[in-house]
mmCIF file of C-alpha atoms in Angstrom:
data_model
loop_
_atom_site.group_PDB
_atom_site.id
_atom_site.type_symbol
_atom_site.label_atom_id
_atom_site.label_comp_id
_atom_site.label_asym_id
_atom_site.label_seq_id
_atom_site.Cartn_x
_atom_site.Cartn_y
_atom_site.Cartn_z
ATOM 1 C CA GLN H 13 -12.195 -11.394 -7.197
ATOM 2 C CA VAL H 14 -11.239 -9.123 -4.319
ATOM 3 C CA ARG H 15 -7.598 -8.211 -3.837
ATOM 4 C CA LEU H 16 -5.891 -6.084 -1.228
ATOM 5 C CA GLU H 17 -3.834 -3.118 -2.363
ATOM 6 C CA GLU H 18 -1.165 -1.920 0.052
ATOM 7 C CA SER H 19 0.799 1.282 -0.252
ATOM 8 C CA GLY H 20 2.892 3.724 1.744
ATOM 9 C CA GLY H 21 6.044 1.789 2.503
ATOM 10 C CA GLY H 22 9.491 3.230 1.987
ATOM 11 C CA LEU H 23 12.790 4.257 3.537
ATOM 12 C CA VAL H 24 12.784 6.533 6.557
ATOM 13 C CA GLN H 25 15.270 7.569 9.209
ATOM 14 C CA ALA H 26 14.885 6.480 12.804
ATOM 15 C CA GLY H 27 12.389 8.708 14.573
ATOM 16 C CA GLY H 28 10.476 9.363 11.379
ATOM 17 C CA SER H 29 6.942 8.455 10.348
ATOM 18 C CA LEU H 30 5.140 6.602 7.592
ATOM 19 C CA THR H 31 1.511 5.854 6.879
ATOM 20 C CA LEU H 32 0.538 2.579 5.252
ATOM 21 C CA ALA H 33 -2.776 2.085 3.484
ATOM 22 C CA CYS H 34 -4.749 -1.082 2.771
ATOM 23 C CA LYS H 35 -7.673 -1.067 0.362
ATOM 24 C CA PRO H 36 -9.703 -3.970 -0.991
ATOM 25 C CA SER H 37 -10.169 -3.728 -4.738
ATOM 26 C CA GLY H 38 -12.846 -5.457 -6.724
ATOM 27 C CA ARG H 39 -16.397 -6.123 -5.635
ATOM 28 C CA THR H 40 -16.839 -5.618 -1.911
ATOM 29 C CA TYR H 41 -20.441 -5.362 -0.783
ATOM 30 C CA SER H 42 -20.009 -3.931 2.663
ATOM 31 C CA ASN H 43 -17.499 -2.678 5.205
ATOM 32 C CA ASP H 44 -18.264 -5.591 7.492
ATOM 33 C CA TYR H 45 -14.735 -6.893 7.806
ATOM 34 C CA GLY H 46 -11.826 -6.746 10.210
ATOM 35 C CA VAL H 47 -8.346 -5.781 9.092
ATOM 36 C CA GLY H 48 -5.044 -6.765 10.570
ATOM 37 C CA TRP H 49 -1.501 -5.679 9.899
ATOM 38 C CA PHE H 50 1.285 -8.175 10.347
ATOM 39 C CA ARG H 51 4.971 -7.718 9.667
ATOM 40 C CA GLN H 52 7.872 -9.961 8.839
ATOM 41 C CA GLY H 53 11.406 -8.766 9.506
ATOM 42 C CA PRO H 54 14.559 -10.285 8.040
ATOM 43 C CA GLY H 55 14.981 -13.804 9.352
ATOM 44 C CA LYS H 56 11.866 -13.536 11.515
ATOM 45 C CA GLU H 57 8.409 -15.039 11.483
ATOM 46 C CA ARG H 58 5.382 -12.988 10.557
ATOM 47 C CA GLU H 59 4.030 -11.272 13.675
ATOM 48 C CA PHE H 60 0.864 -9.453 14.596
ATOM 49 C CA THR H 61 1.204 -5.676 14.657
ATOM 50 C CA ALA H 62 -2.215 -3.996 14.768
ATOM 51 C CA ALA H 63 -5.865 -4.621 13.906
ATOM 52 C CA ILE H 64 -9.167 -2.815 13.645
ATOM 53 C CA ASP H 65 -12.732 -4.091 13.659
ATOM 54 C CA TRP H 66 -15.395 -3.304 11.052
ATOM 55 C CA SER H 67 -16.728 -0.263 12.919
ATOM 56 C CA GLY H 68 -13.363 1.268 13.738
ATOM 57 C CA ALA H 69 -14.261 1.349 17.423
ATOM 58 C CA GLY H 70 -12.144 -1.666 18.280
ATOM 59 C CA THR H 71 -8.406 -1.256 17.785
ATOM 60 C CA TYR H 72 -5.698 -3.631 18.921
ATOM 61 C CA TYR H 73 -1.925 -3.393 19.070
ATOM 62 C CA SER H 74 1.063 -5.518 19.854
ATOM 63 C CA ASP H 75 3.138 -4.428 22.810
ATOM 64 C CA PHE H 76 6.045 -3.342 20.635
ATOM 65 C CA VAL H 77 4.035 -0.750 18.696
ATOM 66 C CA ARG H 78 1.443 0.404 21.225
ATOM 67 C CA GLY H 79 1.787 4.140 21.714
ATOM 68 C CA ARG H 80 3.747 4.610 18.481
ATOM 69 C CA PHE H 81 1.420 3.218 15.812
ATOM 70 C CA ALA H 82 -2.218 4.085 15.196
ATOM 71 C CA ILE H 83 -4.659 2.131 13.058
ATOM 72 C CA SER H 84 -7.771 3.744 11.623
ATOM 73 C CA ARG H 85 -10.248 3.243 8.831
ATOM 74 C CA ASP H 86 -12.277 5.392 6.479
ATOM 75 C CA ASN H 87 -15.232 3.289 5.447
ATOM 76 C CA ALA H 88 -16.339 5.868 2.889
ATOM 77 C CA LYS H 89 -13.040 5.265 1.100
ATOM 78 C CA ASN H 90 -12.953 1.564 2.010
ATOM 79 C CA THR H 91 -9.400 2.045 3.277
ATOM 80 C CA VAL H 92 -7.530 1.166 6.466
ATOM 81 C CA TYR H 93 -4.488 3.170 7.525
ATOM 82 C CA LEU H 94 -1.561 2.364 9.773
ATOM 83 C CA ARG H 95 0.177 5.490 10.972
ATOM 84 C CA MET H 96 3.654 4.635 12.232
ATOM 85 C CA ASN H 97 5.465 7.197 14.366
ATOM 86 C CA SER H 98 8.812 7.144 16.165
ATOM 87 C CA LEU H 99 10.045 4.430 13.864
ATOM 88 C CA GLU H 100 13.009 2.360 14.962
ATOM 89 C CA PRO H 101 15.415 0.196 12.943
ATOM 90 C CA GLU H 102 13.723 -2.811 14.588
ATOM 91 C CA ASP H 103 10.528 -1.870 12.739
ATOM 92 C CA THR H 104 12.187 -2.723 9.428
ATOM 93 C CA ALA H 105 10.037 -5.396 7.818
ATOM 94 C CA VAL H 106 7.606 -6.221 5.079
ATOM 95 C CA TYR H 107 4.169 -5.182 6.293
ATOM 96 C CA TYR H 108 1.137 -7.177 5.202
ATOM 97 C CA CYS H 109 -2.519 -6.391 5.636
ATOM 98 C CA GLY H 110 -5.136 -9.086 5.899
ATOM 99 C CA VAL H 111 -8.934 -9.025 5.831
ATOM 100 C CA HIS H 112 -11.382 -11.204 7.736
ATOM 101 C CA TRP H 113 -14.835 -11.065 6.167
ATOM 102 C CA GLY H 114 -17.705 -10.649 8.589
ATOM 103 C CA SER H 115 -17.877 -9.545 12.201
ATOM 104 C CA THR H 116 -17.711 -12.948 13.892
ATOM 105 C CA GLY H 117 -15.082 -15.623 14.167
ATOM 106 C CA TRP H 118 -12.262 -13.102 14.075
ATOM 107 C CA THR H 119 -9.241 -13.585 16.291
ATOM 108 C CA TYR H 120 -7.334 -10.470 15.340
ATOM 109 C CA SER H 121 -3.844 -11.587 16.370
ATOM 110 C CA TYR H 122 -4.131 -15.012 14.765
ATOM 111 C CA TYR H 123 -2.670 -15.167 11.272
ATOM 112 C CA HIS H 124 -4.952 -17.920 10.019
ATOM 113 C CA THR H 125 -8.138 -16.000 10.883
ATOM 114 C CA TYR H 126 -7.673 -13.804 7.827
ATOM 115 C CA ASP H 127 -9.271 -14.706 4.514
ATOM 116 C CA ILE H 128 -7.087 -12.750 2.116
ATOM 117 C CA TRP H 129 -3.715 -10.973 2.226
ATOM 118 C CA GLY H 130 -2.013 -8.192 0.359
ATOM 119 C CA GLN H 131 1.330 -8.564 -1.375
ATOM 120 C CA GLY H 132 3.195 -6.673 1.332
ATOM 121 C CA THR H 133 4.947 -3.319 1.424
ATOM 122 C CA GLN H 134 8.553 -2.829 2.507
ATOM 123 C CA VAL H 135 9.352 -0.494 5.383
ATOM 124 C CA THR H 136 13.018 0.214 6.011
ATOM 125 C CA VAL H 137 14.161 2.329 8.949
ATOM 126 C CA SER H 138 17.762 3.517 8.917
ATOM 127 C CA SER H 139 19.687 4.350 12.072
#
């Protein structure tokens, strides 16, 4: 059974940076999958943050992180990264990565398009 392993969360001061990683574990047969990062802040609903297609050529961002966050993938390592720069206290949230298997039928900003989710990693930004 495939699971998603997330890492890289932590406590950082405003203006700092963190890099999150998302890696499927178990038997994955190809890199033909899209990955999305969503976040859920205290008292808020889960919201789309960033996504990347199977090739890495297609990247997508929400308005509130565009220009500050960068998503990338290393298919040789079967890992997707979310580099977060210029962090703000408003970025404090649990960050979840999700995987959509295959290259079709993927609506990257739609939560229910993802087939599996990680357990989440906490990011806390202090002012």
